[in-house]
Amino acid sequence: MAPGYVPIPTSPPDYSDEDPDIAVGQSTALPHAGNIRDSVILDESTIAALAAEQDAHRGVQKVEAAQRVYGRYSRWCLFIGLGLASYIYSLDASTTYVYLTFATSSFDKHSLLSSITVAQSLIVAVGKPVIAKVADVSSRGSAYVAVLVFYVIGYTVIASAQNVSTIAGGIVLYAVGYTGLQLLTQIIIADITTLRWRGIVVSMVSAPFLVNAFIGSNISAAVLEHLSWRWGYAMFAILVPVALAPLICTLLWAERKAKKMGVVKEVAVSRAYGHSRSISRIGSRDGSRRPISITNHPSTGRPRERMSLRFSKVAEQLDLVGLTLLGAAISLILLPLTIAQGNWKNPSTIIMLVIGVVMLGVFAFWDLWVAKRPVIAPRFLRNKSVVFASLIGFFDFMSYYLTYTYLYSFVLVVKPWSLVDAVYFMQVQTVALTLFGIIAGVSMHYFHRYKYVLIFGLVIRLTGVALMIHSRGANGSDVELVWTQILQGFGGGLSAVSSQVGAQASVPHVDVAIITAIVLLLTEIGGAVGNAASGAIWSNTMPSNLEKYLPWLTDEQRAALYGSITSVTKSPRGDPVREGVILAYDDTMKIMIWVAIALSVVPIILAFGMPNWYLGDAQNAVDEADIAGRIMLDEEEEGEEGSP
């Protein structure tokens, strides 16, 4: 096991020898995934680090306190709010991407579409750790408010834009809101669900994609036909606040009520006591009682506190330096990978990549040895579940984008399908991902394990990629092509949900938000690398393949076929030119798929190395607190506390 861990429980918990109140528990006092006495698997250095960082986790204290004040109706409001937020996120993702093409074209700047998309993808990736830190330092409710503000301002700017530069600025603002809504929804689910139910709830929030995957194209088509792309964006500036209002109001109400009742302070004290008691327990096991200094960092409440000191304190809690270094490093790495597309002759592209890698090293040095409240704490690097889940996401998305980036172009060229049929085909995998994600959640609920689901899903994923060797060829049938997409969605749905739950199970509640952001960030980076790799393969092989199968055409004619799908699709199937292009596609796609197959093996190997946490009725599998932050005691320690 990695440092900081001891062997995990291998069987469901046995509470027969424990206090009945602890064994059965109340609705918010949940039993743990193993014997209470042996459930602490954090080492002393990890517990000490958590204790020292308490002031950077007030958002977690507030959400745990809120769990103690929710009633039946307020809890229903919370889940309904999550449902509305998930639906509006799904509807947005299924429609607005279409409007950007028409928005840039209206200013005769369609060529800038890729640049705007790259900027959006960078913000979506690097924004996740920032939002996670804000949610931890402030509160979940205030983080949602900030996300909503960016969302509304971004779409308002786009809808009223008078030039393409304004559209680009609006897209950047909107991307902050978009990635924030995605991440915060996952964080809230982890806050309010036990491990046993988390997979089901995580997968259910994607259920709207089952509907919007197909009606989204109809909605966007109707908006463009009867209104305009401006209204397509403007209506979400109205719909998003309405949809998020129940969730935000419920969160803020619960936080305010918990604060007025003094529950937030109670949680903070309980956490501090829990850290101290855990280290005392570790000391008693090796014959010593080592004291630890725990500082709760209470707010002074002094109105005249110097602004510079307050800013310095907040900057330390957020690890502002670390976030800046990480954001700059990831941007400088992803930007050249995205825009190079196999062309590395431009020196500035290489310089950006080198600077990005260097800044990533500087960030690592800062967070591991300098920062007091780091974004990526040293304990995360010792956690196999977090590291392996991040790498699984990285290699899985890299493999996925190698097979996906040119899929739509391949279908339009090889298959005599209409545009509507091609769009429906592209949605098959999304539907399969959602459907089998729900099945994964149900499986984990009943089996109380995630590792079997993860490995099975990754094997299915590999099978789907392997079958593409024939289905993505010139002679692949429609059935083969569709089935490979279904298999990809089948395996992806199982693996995505299970790996996320596995990573979240391995950390205390205070770390859930940031490790969720880290796993998603590495996954996004893997997608960018896969996209860049597919572009490199395409640009380095497709021209020569066109020359191989269409030797009678001039260089200018082959360049036109290479640069425009419409130049190919205007020729019917059976035409020598189109058949030659199909053969060229066949050869190029096979290279991408062979690379994707090799990459798909890596996540399977990593999955075997992940600890198989027991998914019980606890917030996580590594500490003694339930989802409301209550510390559960064993009989020995209860006796010690009760003795004079």
XYZ file of C-alpha atoms in Angstrom:
644
model
C 0.000 0.000 0.000
C 1.036 3.604 -0.517
C 2.258 5.616 2.476
C -0.638 6.803 4.600
C -2.767 3.686 4.167
C -3.351 0.341 5.830
C -5.161 -2.718 4.380
C -8.751 -2.003 3.463
C -11.722 -3.952 4.811
C -12.484 -7.003 2.673
C -15.972 -7.735 3.977
C -19.087 -5.783 4.920
C -19.006 -4.213 8.380
C -20.018 -6.136 11.451
C -21.659 -3.948 14.076
C -22.775 -6.697 16.417
C -20.278 -5.690 19.118
C -20.845 -1.958 18.880
C -23.167 0.546 20.429
C -26.670 0.000 18.944
C -27.063 3.719 18.337
C -23.878 3.744 16.285
C -24.653 0.483 14.516
C -28.132 1.482 13.443
C -27.679 5.210 13.461
C -29.957 8.055 12.648
C -30.695 9.296 9.144
C -27.586 11.467 9.248
C -25.378 9.239 11.448
C -24.242 6.552 9.097
C -22.138 3.438 9.891
C -18.749 3.029 8.297
C -17.293 0.664 5.742
C -15.541 -1.546 8.228
C -15.066 -2.012 11.937
C -15.128 1.418 13.556
C -11.939 0.653 15.453
C -9.994 -0.074 12.240
C -11.654 2.405 9.871
C -9.020 5.138 10.282
C -6.491 4.441 7.515
C -4.900 7.878 7.331
C -1.400 8.185 8.698
C -0.283 10.790 11.225
C 1.231 13.169 8.660
C -1.988 13.196 6.631
C -4.152 13.855 9.687
C -1.793 16.626 10.796
C -1.964 18.221 7.336
C -5.769 18.090 7.381
C -5.819 19.681 10.814
C -3.523 22.498 9.718
C -5.680 23.219 6.656
C -8.997 23.574 8.463
C -9.336 27.266 7.636
C -9.122 26.374 3.929
C -12.075 23.980 4.248
C -14.798 26.153 5.748
C -16.995 25.344 2.775
C -16.901 21.683 3.768
C -17.728 22.545 7.371
C -20.721 24.551 6.161
C -22.053 21.763 3.964
C -21.670 19.235 6.795
C -23.457 21.619 9.125
C -26.215 22.050 6.538
C -26.753 18.289 6.560
C -27.805 18.590 10.202
C -30.515 21.191 9.559
C -32.149 19.728 6.467
C -35.641 18.380 6.950
C -37.661 16.155 4.654
C -39.001 18.976 2.463
C -35.767 20.959 2.274
C -33.895 17.806 1.288
C -36.428 17.217 -1.488
C -35.871 20.806 -2.622
C -32.151 20.092 -2.765
C -32.575 17.039 -4.979
C -35.131 18.766 -7.207
C -32.695 21.653 -7.549
C -29.946 19.235 -8.575
C -32.288 17.716 -11.142
C -33.112 21.110 -12.653
C -29.442 22.100 -12.729
C -28.549 18.838 -14.450
C -31.286 19.252 -17.032
C -30.350 22.807 -17.981
C -26.678 21.768 -18.218
C -27.643 18.927 -20.557
C -29.893 21.139 -22.700
C -27.144 23.745 -22.968
C -24.550 21.144 -24.009
C -26.951 19.693 -26.601
C -27.857 22.958 -28.340
C -25.543 25.960 -27.963
C -22.514 24.419 -29.680
C -24.465 24.729 -32.952
C -25.048 28.470 -32.547
C -21.342 29.339 -32.404
C -20.859 28.346 -36.044
C -23.605 30.737 -37.161
C -22.457 33.478 -34.779
C -18.936 33.585 -36.219
C -20.250 33.266 -39.771
C -22.546 36.278 -39.290
C -19.424 38.442 -38.963
C -17.633 36.641 -41.827
C -15.147 35.216 -39.309
C -15.946 31.516 -39.481
C -12.215 30.783 -39.731
C -11.850 31.897 -36.091
C -14.213 29.171 -34.869
C -11.411 26.779 -33.958
C -9.506 29.482 -32.050
C -12.577 30.336 -29.977
C -13.225 26.654 -29.323
C -9.635 26.184 -28.138
C -9.974 29.113 -25.722
C -13.217 27.632 -24.410
C -11.658 24.199 -23.871
C -8.731 25.740 -21.970
C -11.041 27.560 -19.561
C -13.156 24.427 -19.099
C -10.016 22.521 -18.090
C -8.073 24.993 -15.934
C -11.190 26.453 -14.302
C -11.998 23.270 -12.387
C -9.318 23.501 -9.647
C -10.094 27.201 -9.154
C -13.800 26.567 -8.650
C -13.115 23.610 -6.350
C -10.866 25.786 -4.176
C -13.464 28.569 -4.036
C -16.147 26.063 -3.015
C -13.887 24.732 -0.247
C -12.774 28.113 1.115
C -16.141 29.895 0.926
C -19.177 27.630 0.527
C -20.984 25.546 -2.064
C -23.833 28.046 -2.264
C -21.612 31.079 -2.860
C -19.617 29.126 -5.470
C -22.854 28.392 -7.319
C -23.733 32.100 -7.240
C -20.343 32.993 -8.741
C -20.768 30.353 -11.443
C -24.237 31.683 -12.261
C -22.935 35.232 -12.610
C -20.301 34.128 -15.128
C -22.893 32.057 -16.978
C -25.399 34.900 -17.361
C -22.850 37.615 -18.162
C -21.170 35.369 -20.719
C -24.352 34.563 -22.598
C -25.566 38.156 -22.403
C -22.288 39.366 -23.907
C -22.533 36.817 -26.732
C -26.180 37.584 -27.479
C -25.495 41.319 -27.753
C -22.101 41.030 -29.507
C -21.379 43.377 -32.398
C -18.131 41.702 -33.455
C -16.416 38.344 -33.199
C -13.975 39.560 -30.517
C -16.897 40.216 -28.191
C -18.224 36.736 -28.910
C -14.847 35.277 -27.954
C -14.858 37.238 -24.693
C -18.372 36.065 -23.914
C -17.419 32.448 -24.620
C -14.545 32.686 -22.116
C -16.882 34.036 -19.424
C -19.496 31.438 -20.229
C -16.908 28.643 -20.093
C -16.198 29.515 -16.448
C -19.884 29.106 -15.650
C -20.208 25.944 -17.730
C -17.291 24.093 -16.163
C -18.324 25.374 -12.723
C -21.839 24.013 -13.071
C -20.488 20.646 -14.185
C -18.002 20.396 -11.320
C -20.157 21.791 -8.501
C -22.963 19.381 -9.317
C -20.545 16.472 -8.892
C -19.210 17.981 -5.655
C -22.662 18.499 -4.158
C -23.573 14.904 -4.976
C -20.446 13.700 -3.163
C -21.339 15.961 -0.215
C -24.839 14.638 0.310
C -24.646 10.968 -0.678
C -23.071 7.926 0.874
C -20.728 5.735 -1.147
C -23.409 3.126 -1.632
C -25.769 5.571 -3.367
C -23.267 7.890 -5.007
C -22.861 5.978 -8.257
C -26.611 5.972 -8.830
C -27.020 9.692 -8.162
C -23.929 10.641 -10.201
C -25.248 8.694 -13.182
C -28.839 9.915 -12.788
C -27.838 13.557 -13.188
C -26.755 12.622 -16.732
C -30.167 11.089 -17.486
C -31.421 14.247 -19.300
C -28.930 13.449 -22.078
C -31.126 10.456 -22.960
C -33.747 12.947 -24.122
C -31.741 16.026 -25.066
C -29.302 14.051 -27.203
C -32.073 13.737 -29.763
C -34.345 16.730 -29.202
C -31.440 19.161 -28.789
C -30.762 19.222 -32.533
C -34.456 19.881 -33.211
C -34.519 22.752 -30.725
C -31.409 24.387 -32.143
C -32.728 23.963 -35.700
C -36.044 25.595 -34.733
C -34.291 28.491 -33.000
C -32.087 29.147 -36.019
C -35.019 28.887 -38.425
C -37.578 31.000 -36.580
C -35.463 33.246 -34.336
C -31.679 33.659 -34.536
C -28.470 32.489 -32.930
C -28.667 35.509 -30.612
C -31.911 34.254 -29.112
C -30.368 30.801 -28.805
C -27.855 32.247 -26.340
C -30.177 34.845 -24.788
C -32.789 32.310 -23.744
C -30.195 30.501 -21.615
C -29.317 33.785 -19.905
C -32.929 33.573 -18.675
C -33.381 29.811 -18.285
C -30.183 29.095 -16.336
C -30.961 31.468 -13.404
C -34.503 30.101 -13.217
C -33.265 26.507 -13.224
C -30.503 27.109 -10.660
C -32.589 29.261 -8.304
C -34.112 26.359 -6.266
C -30.705 24.739 -5.709
C -28.899 27.973 -4.816
C -31.680 29.150 -2.493
C -31.785 25.797 -0.697
C -28.000 25.730 -0.215
C -27.806 29.317 1.034
C -30.817 28.830 3.314
C -29.291 25.731 4.909
C -25.890 27.417 5.342
C -27.492 30.466 6.944
C -29.685 28.394 9.259
C -26.748 26.216 10.328
C -24.688 29.324 11.087
C -27.473 30.928 13.155
C -27.917 27.717 15.140
C -24.176 27.495 15.811
C -23.881 24.174 13.981
C -20.987 25.358 11.786
C -18.818 26.022 14.855
C -19.885 22.680 16.284
C -18.684 20.913 13.129
C -15.353 22.775 13.204
C -14.760 21.770 16.824
C -15.804 18.193 16.060
C -13.336 18.044 13.178
C -10.498 19.429 15.296
C -11.277 16.938 18.045
C -11.443 14.102 15.539
C -8.002 14.902 14.132
C -6.503 15.098 17.628
C -8.146 11.861 18.721
C -7.023 10.020 15.588
C -3.389 10.943 16.143
C -3.660 9.996 19.806
C -4.967 6.628 18.685
C -2.062 6.163 16.262
C 0.338 7.067 19.053
C -1.257 4.599 21.450
C -0.770 1.777 18.967
C 2.998 2.173 19.027
C 3.179 2.881 22.736
C 3.313 6.667 22.704
C 0.872 9.564 22.822
C 2.241 12.248 20.542
C 0.573 15.627 20.904
C -0.401 17.642 17.881
C -1.046 21.321 17.586
C -4.350 21.979 15.918
C -5.303 25.483 14.960
C -8.862 26.217 13.958
C -7.976 29.641 12.512
C -11.116 31.359 13.706
C -12.137 34.576 12.070
C -11.218 37.600 14.103
C -14.216 39.512 12.881
C -12.315 42.780 13.171
C -13.742 45.259 10.648
C -10.508 47.256 10.622
C -8.317 44.329 9.705
C -5.928 45.574 7.092
C -7.046 44.794 3.539
C -3.594 43.518 2.617
C -3.654 41.019 5.469
C -7.106 39.807 4.506
C -6.064 39.409 0.886
C -2.923 37.561 1.935
C -4.977 35.224 4.096
C -7.470 34.467 1.326
C -4.654 34.041 -1.208
C -3.002 31.509 1.096
C -6.243 29.607 1.635
C -6.934 29.477 -2.112
C -3.273 28.835 -2.947
C -3.558 31.674 -5.438
C 0.057 31.300 -6.537
C -0.425 27.584 -7.148
C -3.655 28.112 -9.090
C -1.974 30.756 -11.253
C 1.036 28.546 -11.989
C -1.172 25.534 -12.722
C -3.512 27.492 -14.996
C -0.638 29.046 -16.941
C 1.202 25.723 -17.267
C -1.828 23.780 -18.472
C -2.776 26.558 -20.922
C 0.742 26.739 -22.378
C 0.796 22.949 -22.771
C -2.705 22.465 -24.184
C -2.649 25.461 -26.529
C 0.248 24.271 -28.738
C -0.984 20.669 -28.593
C -4.378 21.815 -29.843
C -3.312 24.236 -32.556
C -0.224 22.383 -33.861
C -2.182 19.466 -35.370
C 1.057 17.743 -36.302
C 2.795 20.865 -37.595
C 5.711 21.605 -35.263
C 7.684 23.815 -37.637
C 6.567 27.010 -35.894
C 9.149 27.852 -33.175
C 6.594 29.700 -31.043
C 4.571 26.492 -30.688
C 7.552 24.602 -29.309
C 8.548 27.514 -27.059
C 5.053 27.635 -25.528
C 5.137 23.910 -24.871
C 8.578 24.058 -23.243
C 7.604 27.028 -21.043
C 4.419 25.187 -20.054
C 6.350 22.102 -18.974
C 8.825 24.237 -17.011
C 5.986 26.103 -15.275
C 4.389 22.768 -14.422
C 7.632 21.839 -12.661
C 7.626 25.170 -10.826
C 4.036 24.528 -9.768
C 4.997 21.078 -8.459
C 7.832 22.574 -6.415
C 5.557 25.300 -5.018
C 2.703 22.998 -4.025
C 4.807 20.158 -2.654
C 7.341 22.176 -0.646
C 6.212 25.792 -0.258
C 2.424 26.244 -0.252
C 0.676 25.996 3.127
C -2.746 25.222 1.601
C -1.722 23.538 -1.684
C -3.991 22.767 -4.624
C -2.351 19.370 -5.062
C -1.210 18.301 -1.612
C 1.591 15.739 -1.203
C -0.914 13.292 0.279
C -2.714 13.120 -3.084
C 0.432 11.810 -4.765
C 0.632 9.051 -2.130
C -2.976 8.069 -2.805
C -3.122 5.261 -5.371
C -6.838 5.704 -5.961
C -6.495 9.378 -6.893
C -3.355 8.900 -9.007
C -4.635 5.824 -10.831
C -8.126 7.278 -11.400
C -6.537 10.407 -12.892
C -4.291 8.344 -15.170
C -7.194 6.111 -16.175
C -9.143 9.205 -17.203
C -6.107 10.610 -19.032
C -5.386 7.513 -21.143
C -9.056 6.660 -21.671
C -9.861 10.105 -23.055
C -6.673 10.145 -25.107
C -7.753 6.868 -26.713
C -11.312 8.118 -27.117
C -10.376 11.324 -28.939
C -8.089 9.410 -31.287
C -11.163 7.530 -32.503
C -13.641 10.409 -32.209
C -12.022 13.549 -33.652
C -12.482 12.596 -37.314
C -15.458 10.267 -36.849
C -18.052 12.722 -38.146
C -15.952 13.449 -41.247
C -15.466 9.705 -41.788
C -19.208 9.027 -41.609
C -20.080 11.827 -44.050
C -17.508 10.578 -46.556
C -17.959 6.819 -46.251
C -21.689 6.471 -45.560
C -24.509 7.700 -47.823
C -26.380 9.034 -44.796
C -28.282 12.274 -44.484
C -26.976 14.970 -42.147
C -29.767 14.201 -39.665
C -28.877 10.498 -39.642
C -25.200 11.372 -39.146
C -26.073 13.589 -36.157
C -28.217 10.840 -34.637
C -25.345 8.382 -35.098
C -22.988 10.731 -33.252
C -25.423 10.767 -30.314
C -25.517 6.968 -29.974
C -22.448 6.881 -27.733
C -23.785 9.701 -25.521
C -27.005 7.770 -24.941
C -25.090 4.553 -24.235
C -22.763 6.362 -21.818
C -25.736 7.682 -19.872
C -27.721 4.449 -19.841
C -24.849 2.191 -18.800
C -23.642 4.792 -16.310
C -26.947 4.296 -14.494
C -26.456 0.525 -14.653
C -22.980 1.005 -13.150
C -24.452 2.998 -10.274
C -27.051 0.309 -9.574
C -24.378 -2.415 -9.700
C -22.174 -0.609 -7.195
C -25.179 -0.072 -4.930
C -25.885 -3.800 -4.715
C -22.342 -5.219 -4.866
C -20.824 -2.557 -2.569
C -17.683 -2.563 -4.749
C -16.572 -0.476 -7.696
C -13.383 -2.193 -8.937
C -15.140 -5.067 -10.710
C -17.395 -2.609 -12.541
C -14.404 -0.465 -13.492
C -12.332 -3.326 -14.921
C -15.294 -4.827 -16.785
C -16.135 -1.433 -18.284
C -12.567 -0.812 -19.443
C -12.391 -4.275 -21.048
C -15.632 -3.557 -22.925
C -14.186 -0.198 -23.932
C -11.089 -1.938 -25.332
C -13.285 -4.427 -27.197
C -15.205 -1.593 -28.837
C -11.985 0.084 -29.986
C -10.560 -3.195 -31.310
C -13.667 -3.860 -33.412
C -13.181 -0.492 -35.093
C -10.292 -1.981 -37.079
C -12.920 -3.310 -39.462
C -15.934 -1.091 -38.775
C -13.995 2.117 -39.489
C -12.745 0.702 -42.786
C -14.054 1.097 -46.311
C -16.009 -2.172 -46.054
C -17.480 -1.788 -42.576
C -21.255 -2.228 -42.352
C -23.702 0.179 -40.723
C -24.425 -2.363 -37.978
C -20.737 -2.734 -37.147
C -20.248 1.013 -37.007
C -23.203 1.542 -34.677
C -22.301 -1.387 -32.431
C -18.770 -0.155 -31.843
C -20.234 3.141 -30.654
C -22.631 1.296 -28.347
C -19.770 -0.755 -26.913
C -17.735 2.404 -26.386
C -20.643 3.948 -24.519
C -21.246 0.707 -22.607
C -17.677 0.535 -21.326
C -17.329 4.279 -20.871
C -20.482 4.521 -18.778
C -19.321 1.767 -16.429
C -15.749 3.018 -16.092
C -16.428 6.762 -15.765
C -18.841 6.438 -12.852
C -16.890 3.729 -11.023
C -13.483 5.437 -11.280
C -14.914 8.701 -9.936
C -16.547 6.956 -6.987
C -13.321 5.039 -6.323
C -11.266 8.237 -6.204
C -13.786 10.023 -3.963
C -13.965 7.045 -1.599
C -10.231 7.252 -0.950
C -10.131 10.742 0.585
C -11.726 12.532 3.557
C -14.658 14.821 2.856
C -12.467 17.937 2.955
C -10.513 16.686 -0.080
C -13.442 15.505 -2.218
C -13.915 18.750 -4.170
C -10.299 19.244 -5.190
C -9.586 15.610 -6.081
C -12.759 15.530 -8.188
C -11.430 18.603 -10.003
C -7.971 17.028 -10.389
C -9.339 13.796 -11.860
C -11.524 15.742 -14.316
C -8.617 18.072 -15.165
C -6.289 15.164 -16.044
C -9.107 13.638 -18.072
C -9.537 16.881 -20.036
C -5.789 17.028 -20.652
C -5.870 13.457 -21.955
C -8.608 14.471 -24.371
C -6.523 17.408 -25.614
C -3.485 15.184 -26.119
C -5.596 12.629 -27.982
C -7.056 15.363 -30.149
C -3.558 16.643 -30.931
C -2.324 13.121 -31.693
C -5.201 12.469 -34.086
C -4.470 15.768 -35.813
C -0.798 14.853 -36.155
C -1.629 11.443 -37.623
C -4.162 13.005 -39.986
C -1.886 15.740 -41.296
C 1.105 13.412 -41.705
C -0.651 10.473 -43.391
C -3.768 11.695 -45.198
C -2.002 13.719 -47.955
C 0.258 10.789 -48.858
C -2.693 8.378 -48.784
C -4.640 10.639 -51.147
C -1.639 10.662 -53.466
C -1.455 6.862 -53.194
C -5.098 6.218 -54.146
C -5.688 9.232 -56.421
C -2.444 9.517 -58.417
C -4.181 10.900 -61.490
C -5.317 14.081 -59.715
C -3.197 17.216 -59.478
C -1.737 18.432 -56.195
C -4.273 21.263 -56.154
C -7.191 18.849 -56.574
C -5.920 16.577 -53.801
C -5.388 19.611 -51.560
C -9.024 20.601 -52.121
C -10.184 17.101 -51.152
C -7.957 17.180 -48.076
C -9.199 20.562 -46.921
C -12.953 20.263 -47.499
C -15.457 17.503 -46.851
C -17.959 19.076 -49.255
C -15.459 18.647 -52.068
C -15.693 14.905 -51.419
C -19.375 14.432 -50.621
C -20.565 16.193 -53.771
C -19.350 13.116 -55.681
C -21.665 10.068 -55.352
C -20.614 6.681 -53.991
C -19.039 4.655 -56.777
C -17.268 7.671 -58.212
C -13.517 6.896 -58.512
C -12.565 10.081 -56.674
C -14.823 9.435 -53.713
C -13.833 5.760 -53.535
C -10.174 6.767 -53.547
C -10.790 9.216 -50.683
C -12.576 6.438 -48.756
C -9.568 4.156 -49.139
C -7.319 6.983 -47.931
C -9.588 7.462 -44.911
C -9.400 3.705 -44.281
C -5.597 3.708 -44.052
C -5.439 6.852 -41.904
C -8.160 5.745 -39.489
C -6.466 2.385 -38.954
C -3.324 4.093 -37.657
C -5.392 6.133 -35.175
C -7.264 3.036 -34.039
C -4.132 0.927 -33.509
C -2.693 3.692 -31.330
C -6.032 3.935 -29.482
C -6.013 0.165 -28.870
C -2.546 0.332 -27.331
C -3.586 3.236 -25.089
C -6.803 1.443 -24.039
C -4.748 -1.336 -22.442
C -3.101 1.066 -19.973
C -6.300 1.929 -18.008
C -7.039 -1.777 -17.525
C -3.597 -2.358 -16.002
C -4.033 0.680 -13.746
C -7.515 -0.442 -12.669
C -6.094 -3.697 -11.254
C -3.872 -1.602 -8.990
C -6.692 0.442 -7.457
C -7.833 -0.467 -3.914
C -11.272 -2.074 -3.950
C -12.977 0.140 -1.368
C -16.110 -1.136 0.312
C -18.990 1.156 -0.671
C -21.056 1.370 2.460
C -23.223 3.939 4.217
C -20.474 6.485 4.754
C -19.340 9.645 2.999
C -15.953 8.079 2.301
C -13.948 5.004 3.225
C -11.031 6.556 5.103
C -12.177 8.540 8.142
C -14.681 8.300 10.968
C -17.122 11.055 9.999
C -20.529 10.620 8.375
C -21.949 12.968 5.720
C -22.918 15.433 8.454
C -19.380 15.510 9.858
C -20.236 13.543 13.006
C -17.366 11.597 14.526
C -18.229 8.007 15.426
C -16.489 6.513 18.442
C -15.693 2.927 19.263
C -16.480 1.358 22.636
C -12.952 1.685 24.012
C -12.794 5.422 23.397
C -16.340 5.967 24.647
C -15.216 4.298 27.856
C -12.152 6.498 28.071
C -14.256 9.636 27.665
C -16.745 8.504 30.235
C -14.129 7.669 32.881
C -13.357 10.292 35.541
